[in-house]
CSV table of C-alpha atoms in Angstrom, one decimal:
chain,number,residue,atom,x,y,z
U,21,UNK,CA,29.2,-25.7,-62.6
U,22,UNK,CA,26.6,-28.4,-61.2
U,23,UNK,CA,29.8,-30.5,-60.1
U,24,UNK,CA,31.3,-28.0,-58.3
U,25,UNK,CA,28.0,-27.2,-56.8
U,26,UNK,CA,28.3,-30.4,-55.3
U,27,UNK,CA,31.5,-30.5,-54.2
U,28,UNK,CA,31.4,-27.0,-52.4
U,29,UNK,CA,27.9,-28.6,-50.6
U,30,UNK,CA,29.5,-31.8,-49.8
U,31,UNK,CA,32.9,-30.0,-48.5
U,32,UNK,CA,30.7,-27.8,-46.4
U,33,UNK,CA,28.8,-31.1,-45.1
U,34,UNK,CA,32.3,-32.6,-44.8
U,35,UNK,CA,33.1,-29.9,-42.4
U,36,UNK,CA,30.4,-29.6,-40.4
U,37,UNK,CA,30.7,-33.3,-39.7
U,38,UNK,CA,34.3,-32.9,-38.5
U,39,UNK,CA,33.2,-29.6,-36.7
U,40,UNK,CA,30.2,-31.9,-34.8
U,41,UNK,CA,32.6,-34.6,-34.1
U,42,UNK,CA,35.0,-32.8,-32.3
U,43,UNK,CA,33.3,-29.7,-30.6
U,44,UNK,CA,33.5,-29.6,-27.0
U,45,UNK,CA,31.2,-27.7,-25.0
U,46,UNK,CA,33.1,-24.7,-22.6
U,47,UNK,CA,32.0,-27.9,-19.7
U,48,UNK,CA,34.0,-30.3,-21.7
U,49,UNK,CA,36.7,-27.5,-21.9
U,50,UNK,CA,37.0,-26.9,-18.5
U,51,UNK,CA,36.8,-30.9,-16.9
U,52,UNK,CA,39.8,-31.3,-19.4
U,53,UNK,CA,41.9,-28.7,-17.4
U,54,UNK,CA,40.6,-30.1,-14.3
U,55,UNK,CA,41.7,-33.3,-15.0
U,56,UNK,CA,45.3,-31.9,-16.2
U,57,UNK,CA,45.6,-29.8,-13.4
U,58,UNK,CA,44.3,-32.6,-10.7
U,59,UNK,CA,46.4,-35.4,-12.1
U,60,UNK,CA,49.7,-32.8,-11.7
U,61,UNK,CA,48.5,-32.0,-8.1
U,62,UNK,CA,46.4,-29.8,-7.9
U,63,UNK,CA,44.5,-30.5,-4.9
U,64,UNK,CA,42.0,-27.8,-5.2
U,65,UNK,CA,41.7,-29.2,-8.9
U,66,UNK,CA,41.2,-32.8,-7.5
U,67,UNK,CA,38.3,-31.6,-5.5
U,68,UNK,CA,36.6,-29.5,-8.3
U,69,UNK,CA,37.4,-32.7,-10.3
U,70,UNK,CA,35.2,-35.1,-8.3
U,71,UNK,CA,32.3,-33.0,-7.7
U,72,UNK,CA,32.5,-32.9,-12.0
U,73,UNK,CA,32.8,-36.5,-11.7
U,74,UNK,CA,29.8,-36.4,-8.8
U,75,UNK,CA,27.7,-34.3,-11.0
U,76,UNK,CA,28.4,-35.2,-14.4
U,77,UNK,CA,30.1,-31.9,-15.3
U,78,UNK,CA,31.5,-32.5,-18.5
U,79,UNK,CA,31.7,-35.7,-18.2
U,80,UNK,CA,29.8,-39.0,-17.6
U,81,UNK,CA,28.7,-38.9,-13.7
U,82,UNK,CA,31.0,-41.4,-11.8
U,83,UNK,CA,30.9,-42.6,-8.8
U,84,UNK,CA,33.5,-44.6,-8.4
U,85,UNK,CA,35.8,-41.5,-10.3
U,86,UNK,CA,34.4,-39.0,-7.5
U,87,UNK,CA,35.5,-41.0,-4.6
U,88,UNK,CA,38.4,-41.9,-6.1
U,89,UNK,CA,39.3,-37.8,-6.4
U,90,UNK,CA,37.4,-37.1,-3.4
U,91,UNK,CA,39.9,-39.1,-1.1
U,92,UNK,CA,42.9,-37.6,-3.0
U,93,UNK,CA,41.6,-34.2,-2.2
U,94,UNK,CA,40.9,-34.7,1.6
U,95,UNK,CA,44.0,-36.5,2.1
U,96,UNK,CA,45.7,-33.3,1.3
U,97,UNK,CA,43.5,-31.7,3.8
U,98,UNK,CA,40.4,-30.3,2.3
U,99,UNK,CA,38.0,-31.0,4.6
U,100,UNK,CA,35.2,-30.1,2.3
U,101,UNK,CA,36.2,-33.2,0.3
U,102,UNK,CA,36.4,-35.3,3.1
U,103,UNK,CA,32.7,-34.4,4.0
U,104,UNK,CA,31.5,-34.9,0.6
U,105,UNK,CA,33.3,-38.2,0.1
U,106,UNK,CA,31.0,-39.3,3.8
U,107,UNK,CA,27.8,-38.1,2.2
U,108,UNK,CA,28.6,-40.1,-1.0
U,109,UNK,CA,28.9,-43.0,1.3
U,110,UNK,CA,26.1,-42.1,3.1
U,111,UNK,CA,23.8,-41.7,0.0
U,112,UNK,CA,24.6,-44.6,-1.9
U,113,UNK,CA,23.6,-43.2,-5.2
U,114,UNK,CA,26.7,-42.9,-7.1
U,115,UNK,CA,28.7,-45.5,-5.3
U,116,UNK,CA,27.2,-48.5,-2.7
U,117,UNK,CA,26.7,-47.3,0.2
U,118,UNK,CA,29.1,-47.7,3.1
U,119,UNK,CA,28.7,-46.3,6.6
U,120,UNK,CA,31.7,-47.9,7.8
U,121,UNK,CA,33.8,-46.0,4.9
U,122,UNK,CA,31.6,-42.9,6.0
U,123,UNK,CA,31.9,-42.7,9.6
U,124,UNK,CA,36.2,-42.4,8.4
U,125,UNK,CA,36.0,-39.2,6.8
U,126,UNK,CA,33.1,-37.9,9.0
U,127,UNK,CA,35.1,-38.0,11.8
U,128,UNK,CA,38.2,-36.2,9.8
U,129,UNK,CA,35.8,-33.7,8.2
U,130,UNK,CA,34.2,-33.0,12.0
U,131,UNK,CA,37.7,-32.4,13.7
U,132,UNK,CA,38.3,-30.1,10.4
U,133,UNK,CA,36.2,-27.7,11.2
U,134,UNK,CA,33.2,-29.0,9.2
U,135,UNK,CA,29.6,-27.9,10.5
U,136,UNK,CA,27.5,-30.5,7.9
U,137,UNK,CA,30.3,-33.3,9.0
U,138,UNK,CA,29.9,-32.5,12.9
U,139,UNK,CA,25.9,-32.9,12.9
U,140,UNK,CA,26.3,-35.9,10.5
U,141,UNK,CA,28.5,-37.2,12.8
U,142,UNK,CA,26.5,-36.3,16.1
U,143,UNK,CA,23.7,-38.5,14.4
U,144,UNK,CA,26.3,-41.2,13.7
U,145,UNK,CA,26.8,-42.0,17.7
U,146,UNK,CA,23.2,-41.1,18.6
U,147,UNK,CA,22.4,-43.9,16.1
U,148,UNK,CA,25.3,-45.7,16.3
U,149,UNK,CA,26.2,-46.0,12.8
U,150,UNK,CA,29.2,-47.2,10.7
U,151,UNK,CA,30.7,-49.3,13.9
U,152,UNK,CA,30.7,-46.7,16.0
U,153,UNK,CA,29.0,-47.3,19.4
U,154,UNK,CA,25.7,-45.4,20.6
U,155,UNK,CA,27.1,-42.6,22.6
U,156,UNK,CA,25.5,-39.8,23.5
U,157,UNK,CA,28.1,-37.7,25.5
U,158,UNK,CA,30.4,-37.6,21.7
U,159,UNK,CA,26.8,-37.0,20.0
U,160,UNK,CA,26.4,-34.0,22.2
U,161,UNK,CA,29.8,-33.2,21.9
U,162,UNK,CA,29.4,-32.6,17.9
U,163,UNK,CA,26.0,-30.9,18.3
U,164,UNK,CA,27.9,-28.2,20.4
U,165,UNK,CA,30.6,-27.9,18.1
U,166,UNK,CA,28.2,-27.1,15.2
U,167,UNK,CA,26.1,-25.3,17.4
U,168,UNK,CA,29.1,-22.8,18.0
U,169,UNK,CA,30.0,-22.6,14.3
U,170,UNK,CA,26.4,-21.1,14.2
U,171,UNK,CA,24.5,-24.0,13.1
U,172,UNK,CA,20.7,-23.2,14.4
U,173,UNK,CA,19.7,-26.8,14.2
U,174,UNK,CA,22.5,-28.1,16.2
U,175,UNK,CA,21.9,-25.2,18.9
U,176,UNK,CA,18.3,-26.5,19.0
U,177,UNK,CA,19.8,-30.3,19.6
U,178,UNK,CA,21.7,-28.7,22.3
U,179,UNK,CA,19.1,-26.8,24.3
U,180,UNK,CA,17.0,-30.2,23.9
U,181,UNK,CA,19.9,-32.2,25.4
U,182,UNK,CA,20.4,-29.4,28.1
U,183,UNK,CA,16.9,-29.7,28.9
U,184,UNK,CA,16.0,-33.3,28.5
U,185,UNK,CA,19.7,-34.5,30.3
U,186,UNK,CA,21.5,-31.7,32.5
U,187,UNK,CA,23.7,-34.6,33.9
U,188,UNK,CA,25.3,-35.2,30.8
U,189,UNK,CA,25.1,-31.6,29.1
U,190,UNK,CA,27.0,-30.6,31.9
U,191,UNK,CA,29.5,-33.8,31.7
U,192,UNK,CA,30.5,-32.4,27.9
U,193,UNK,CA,30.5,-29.0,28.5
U,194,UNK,CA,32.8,-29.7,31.4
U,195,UNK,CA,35.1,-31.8,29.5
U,196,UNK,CA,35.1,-29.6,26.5
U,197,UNK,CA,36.1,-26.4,28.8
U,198,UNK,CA,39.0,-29.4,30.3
U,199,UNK,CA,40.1,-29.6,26.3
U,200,UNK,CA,40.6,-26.3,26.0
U,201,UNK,CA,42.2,-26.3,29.1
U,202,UNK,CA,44.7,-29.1,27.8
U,203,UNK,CA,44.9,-27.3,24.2
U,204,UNK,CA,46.3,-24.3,25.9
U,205,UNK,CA,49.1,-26.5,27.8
U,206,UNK,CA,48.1,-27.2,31.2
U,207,UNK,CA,49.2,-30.4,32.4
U,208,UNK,CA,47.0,-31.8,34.8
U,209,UNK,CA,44.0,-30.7,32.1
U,210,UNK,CA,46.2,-33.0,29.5
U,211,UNK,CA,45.9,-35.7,31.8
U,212,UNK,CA,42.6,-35.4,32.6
U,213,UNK,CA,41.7,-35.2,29.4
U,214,UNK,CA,43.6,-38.7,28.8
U,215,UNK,CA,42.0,-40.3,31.2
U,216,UNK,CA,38.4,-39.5,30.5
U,217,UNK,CA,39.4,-40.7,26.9
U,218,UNK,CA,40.8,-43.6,28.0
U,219,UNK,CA,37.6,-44.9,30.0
U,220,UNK,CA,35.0,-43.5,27.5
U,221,UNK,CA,33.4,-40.8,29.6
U,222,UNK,CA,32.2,-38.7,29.2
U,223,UNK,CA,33.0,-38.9,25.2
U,224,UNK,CA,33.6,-42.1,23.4
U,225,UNK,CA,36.5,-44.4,24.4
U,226,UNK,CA,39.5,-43.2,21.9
U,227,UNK,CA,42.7,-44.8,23.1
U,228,UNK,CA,44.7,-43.3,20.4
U,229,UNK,CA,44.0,-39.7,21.4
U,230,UNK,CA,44.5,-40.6,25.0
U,231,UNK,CA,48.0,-41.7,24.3
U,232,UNK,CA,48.5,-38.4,22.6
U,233,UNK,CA,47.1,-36.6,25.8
U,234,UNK,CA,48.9,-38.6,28.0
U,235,UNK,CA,52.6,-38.1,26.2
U,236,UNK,CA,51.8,-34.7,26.3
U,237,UNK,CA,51.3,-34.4,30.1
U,238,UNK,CA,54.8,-36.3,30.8
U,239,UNK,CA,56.5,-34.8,28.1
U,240,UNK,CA,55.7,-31.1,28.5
U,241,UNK,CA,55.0,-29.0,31.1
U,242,UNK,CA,55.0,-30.0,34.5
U,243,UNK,CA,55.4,-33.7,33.3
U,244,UNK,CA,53.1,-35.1,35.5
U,245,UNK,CA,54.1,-38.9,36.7
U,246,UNK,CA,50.7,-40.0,36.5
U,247,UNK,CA,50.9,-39.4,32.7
U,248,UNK,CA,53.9,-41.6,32.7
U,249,UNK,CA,52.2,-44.3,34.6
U,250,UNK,CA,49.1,-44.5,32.2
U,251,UNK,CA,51.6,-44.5,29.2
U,252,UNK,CA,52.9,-47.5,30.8
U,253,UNK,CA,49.9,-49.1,30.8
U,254,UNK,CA,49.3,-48.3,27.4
U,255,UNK,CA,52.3,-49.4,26.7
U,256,UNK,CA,51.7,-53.0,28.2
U,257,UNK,CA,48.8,-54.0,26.6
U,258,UNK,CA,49.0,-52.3,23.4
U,259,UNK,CA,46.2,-50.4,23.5
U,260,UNK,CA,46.1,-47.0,21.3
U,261,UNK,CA,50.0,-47.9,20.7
U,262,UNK,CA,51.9,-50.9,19.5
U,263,UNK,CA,53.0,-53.0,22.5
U,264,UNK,CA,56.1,-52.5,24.4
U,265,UNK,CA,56.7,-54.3,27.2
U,266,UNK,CA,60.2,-52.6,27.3
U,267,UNK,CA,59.2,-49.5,27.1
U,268,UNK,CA,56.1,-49.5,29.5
U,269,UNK,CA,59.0,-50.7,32.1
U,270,UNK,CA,61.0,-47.6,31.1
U,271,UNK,CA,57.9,-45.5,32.4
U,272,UNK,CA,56.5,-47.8,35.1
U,273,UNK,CA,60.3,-47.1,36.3
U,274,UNK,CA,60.5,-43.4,35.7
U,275,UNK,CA,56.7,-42.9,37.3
U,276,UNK,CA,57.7,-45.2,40.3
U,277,UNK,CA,60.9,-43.1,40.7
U,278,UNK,CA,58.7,-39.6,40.4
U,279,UNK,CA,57.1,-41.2,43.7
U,280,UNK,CA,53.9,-41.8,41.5
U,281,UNK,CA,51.7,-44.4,43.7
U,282,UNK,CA,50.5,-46.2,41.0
U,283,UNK,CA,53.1,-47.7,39.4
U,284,UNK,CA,55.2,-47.9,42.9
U,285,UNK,CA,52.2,-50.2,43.9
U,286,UNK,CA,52.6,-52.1,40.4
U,287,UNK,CA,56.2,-52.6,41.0
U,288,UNK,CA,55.1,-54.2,44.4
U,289,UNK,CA,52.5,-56.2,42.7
U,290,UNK,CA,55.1,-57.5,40.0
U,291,UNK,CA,58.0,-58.0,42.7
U,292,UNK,CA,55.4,-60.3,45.1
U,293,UNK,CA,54.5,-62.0,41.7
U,294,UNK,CA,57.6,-62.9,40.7
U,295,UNK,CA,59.1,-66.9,40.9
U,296,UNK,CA,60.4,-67.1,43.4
U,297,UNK,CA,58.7,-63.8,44.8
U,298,UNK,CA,60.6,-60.7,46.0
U,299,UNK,CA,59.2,-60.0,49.8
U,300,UNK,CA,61.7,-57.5,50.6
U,301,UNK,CA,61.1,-55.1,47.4
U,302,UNK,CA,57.1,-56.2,47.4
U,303,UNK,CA,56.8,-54.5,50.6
U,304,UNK,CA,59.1,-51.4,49.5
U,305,UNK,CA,57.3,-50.6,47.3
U,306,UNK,CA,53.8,-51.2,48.6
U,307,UNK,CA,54.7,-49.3,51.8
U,308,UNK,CA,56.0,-46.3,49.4
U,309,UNK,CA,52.3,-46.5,47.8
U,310,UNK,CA,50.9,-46.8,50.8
U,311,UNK,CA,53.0,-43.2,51.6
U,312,UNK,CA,51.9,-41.8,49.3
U,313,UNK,CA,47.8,-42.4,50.0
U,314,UNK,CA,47.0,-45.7,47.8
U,315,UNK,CA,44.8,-47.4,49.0
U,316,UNK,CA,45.9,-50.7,47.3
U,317,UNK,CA,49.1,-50.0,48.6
U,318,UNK,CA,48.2,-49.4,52.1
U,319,UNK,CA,46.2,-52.9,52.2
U,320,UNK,CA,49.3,-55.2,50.4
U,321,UNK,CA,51.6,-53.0,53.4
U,322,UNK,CA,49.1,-54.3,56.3
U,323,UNK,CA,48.8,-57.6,54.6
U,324,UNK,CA,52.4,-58.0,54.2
U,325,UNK,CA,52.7,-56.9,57.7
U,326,UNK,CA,50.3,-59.5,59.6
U,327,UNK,CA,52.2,-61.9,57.5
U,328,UNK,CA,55.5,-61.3,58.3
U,329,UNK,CA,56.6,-61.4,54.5
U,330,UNK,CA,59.5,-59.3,53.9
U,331,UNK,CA,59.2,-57.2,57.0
U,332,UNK,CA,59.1,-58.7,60.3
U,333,UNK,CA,55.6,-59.7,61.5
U,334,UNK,CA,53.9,-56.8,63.5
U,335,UNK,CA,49.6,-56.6,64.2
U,336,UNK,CA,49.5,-53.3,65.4
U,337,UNK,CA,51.4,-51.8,62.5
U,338,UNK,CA,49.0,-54.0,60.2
U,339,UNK,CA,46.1,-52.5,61.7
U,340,UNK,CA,47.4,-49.2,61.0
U,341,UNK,CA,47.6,-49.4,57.3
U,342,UNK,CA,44.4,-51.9,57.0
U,343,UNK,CA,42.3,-48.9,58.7
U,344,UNK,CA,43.9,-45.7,56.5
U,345,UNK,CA,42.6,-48.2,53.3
U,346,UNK,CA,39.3,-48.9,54.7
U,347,UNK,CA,38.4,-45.2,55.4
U,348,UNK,CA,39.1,-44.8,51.5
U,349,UNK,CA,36.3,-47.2,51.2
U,350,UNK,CA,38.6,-50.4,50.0
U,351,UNK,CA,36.1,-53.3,50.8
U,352,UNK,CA,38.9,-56.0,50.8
U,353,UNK,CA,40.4,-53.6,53.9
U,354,UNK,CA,37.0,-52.9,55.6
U,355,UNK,CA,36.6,-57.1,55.6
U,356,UNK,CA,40.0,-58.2,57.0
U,357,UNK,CA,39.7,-54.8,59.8
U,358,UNK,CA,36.4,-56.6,61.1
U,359,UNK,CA,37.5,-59.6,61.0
U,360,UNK,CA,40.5,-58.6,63.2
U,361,UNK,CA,38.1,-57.3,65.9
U,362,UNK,CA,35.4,-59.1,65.3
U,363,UNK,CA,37.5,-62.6,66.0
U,364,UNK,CA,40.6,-60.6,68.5
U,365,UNK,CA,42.9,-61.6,65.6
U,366,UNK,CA,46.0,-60.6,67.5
U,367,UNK,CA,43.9,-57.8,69.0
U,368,UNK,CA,41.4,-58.0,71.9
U,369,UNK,CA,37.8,-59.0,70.9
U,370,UNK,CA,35.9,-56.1,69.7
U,371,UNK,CA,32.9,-57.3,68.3
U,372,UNK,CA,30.9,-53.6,67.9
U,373,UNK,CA,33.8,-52.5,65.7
U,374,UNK,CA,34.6,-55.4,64.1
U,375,UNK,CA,30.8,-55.3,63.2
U,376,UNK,CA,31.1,-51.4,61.7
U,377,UNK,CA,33.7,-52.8,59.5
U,378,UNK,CA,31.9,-55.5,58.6
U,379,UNK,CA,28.8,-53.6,57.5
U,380,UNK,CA,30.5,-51.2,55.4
U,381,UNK,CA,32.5,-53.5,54.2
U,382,UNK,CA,29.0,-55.7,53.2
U,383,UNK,CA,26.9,-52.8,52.2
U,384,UNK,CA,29.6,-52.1,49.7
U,385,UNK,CA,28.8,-55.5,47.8
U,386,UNK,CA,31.5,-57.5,50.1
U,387,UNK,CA,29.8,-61.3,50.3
U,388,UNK,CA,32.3,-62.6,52.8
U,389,UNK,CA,31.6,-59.6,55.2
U,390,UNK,CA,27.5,-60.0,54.3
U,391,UNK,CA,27.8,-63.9,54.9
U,392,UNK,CA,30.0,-63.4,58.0
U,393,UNK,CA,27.3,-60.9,59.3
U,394,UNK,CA,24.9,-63.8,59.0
U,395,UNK,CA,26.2,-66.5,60.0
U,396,UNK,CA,27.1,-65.1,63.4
């Protein structure tokens, strides 16, 4: 009876050993399903998975785990995942800390809709964090964004900003009512929008969206030339695209053709350039730019004109388009118009107007007209 006393206790003790060793608690339970569904594709799975992995839910905290599900998750689109991927970066707790790697899915999480990602990323370019630049028109730009999802902290930034900087508050506002504009489908908004991108004003430079405004405003819509010209440009020096010099011709072509002045005055430029240089279609198209108000244009016509290169020689003509440039404020035009009067270069000697055009031309930061001035 004693020995099967003792083998009944050590059976039970048996048992409860075996029981101990392979219980799993309901959070154990439930990472394991995570897991399963999040490695079959689950991608709301893969973000419950690396907050498990964030927390240590059921599981050993990981950093490295978390990230790793984290990205998975907001590559799918869950924007929630991107931000809390960022603030893992951010925190450097879990994983080293990386503000480069942060600013990545910021920026994602912000344009998703995200309220925590927007201020985090206003902060980012008031700061200038994680390579991006100090920049206070896309800081502003973020604070409103949250502010309009509600966030009282962001619509105190904003009234701070508003009060503190009306010049710029009422840059960004501007421009966000223009992206709206664009959104909707108005071309000339589209391009607008491009070209403020493009120059970093009043947001941060961001060549890649500017290409996608500009295709936009040449593809759809009224297809605007101007769009076609910028893409060009784009085009050319591989900036927010890959390079192609073939196809920035195609549009230089196509925008030149649209009567666009721009690129009619860079196929003037390129023809007066060339080896040996093209006179006769240099001054076409400068003299179609200068038709068309460019300033540019109108100076290369008179210059082309007092020179007699590819269009006989004629002073008075020259004159003509050197003044329609100057009154558009082009210094180079203002100098040569003075000098024309001021020394009865083919013209009688007028020295009072060659003097106007001087000092115009020298107030605007002309030395040769300033020097000129002096030296008389």
């Amino acid at each position: 009876m004693k020995t099967f006393l003792k083998i009944f206790v050590f059976l039970l003790i048996l048992v409860g050993l075996c029981m101990f060793a392979f219980y799993k608690t309901p959070q154990e339970r439930l990472f394991e399903k995570t897991f399963a569904s999040a490695s079959a594709g689950d991608t709301q799975a893969a973000y419950q998975l690396a907050r498990m992995y964030a927390q240590g839910q059921g599981t050993a905290a990981d950093g490295n785990q978390a990230a790793e599900w984290y990205r998975k998750a907001a590559a799918d689109g869950n924007m929630q995942a991107a931000w809390e991927l960022a603030d893992l970066y951010i925190q450097g707790q879990l994983i080293t800390q990386n503000l480069e790697e942060a600013a990545v899915y910021l920026q994602a999480a912000a344009r998703g809709g995200n309220t925590d990602a927007q201020k985090e990323l206003a902060r980012f370019y008031q700061q200038g964090l994680g390579g991006l630049p100090a920049q206070p028109g896309e800081a502003l730009f973020w604070q409103i964004k949250a502010g309009e999802a509600g966030d009282e902290e962001a619509q105190t930034a904003v009234q701070d900003v508003q009060l503190e900087n009306p010049q710029l508050y009422e840059d960004v506002t501007r421009f966000i009512e223009l992206l709206k504009s664009a959104q909707n489908g108005n071309s000339q908004a589209q391009l607008e929008v491009g070209q403020g991108l493009q120059a970093g004003v009043p947001l941060a430079q961001n060549e890649e969206e500017a290409f996608r405004w500009f295709t936009r405003a040449w593809q759809e819509g009224d297809k605007l030339p101007q769009a076609a010209y910028e893409l060009s440009q784009l085009y050319q020096n591989g900036a927010g695209v890959e390079k192609d010099e073939a196809k920035a011709m195609e549009l230089l072509g196509a925008a030149a053709q649209a009567k666009n002045p721009d690129a009619q005055y860079m196929l003037g430029t390129m023809a007066y350039g060339a080896n040996p240089p093209k006179y006769e279609d240099a001054f076409a198209w400068f003299s179609n730019a200068a038709a068309g108000g460019q300033a540019q244009g109108q100076y290369m016509t008179g210059f082309m004109l007092m020179q007699g290169q590819g269009t006989p020689k004629s002073v008075s003509l020259a004159i003509e388009f050197f003044r329609k440039a100057a009154e558009q404020n082009h210094t180079a035009a203002q100098y040569v118009l003075g000098q024309i009067y001021w020394k009865g270069l083919g013209v009688a000697v007028n020295k009072k107007e060659g003097e106007q055009w001087l000092r115009r031309a020298a107030d605007a930061g002309n030395t040769a007209a300033r020097e000129l001035l002096e030296n008389r």
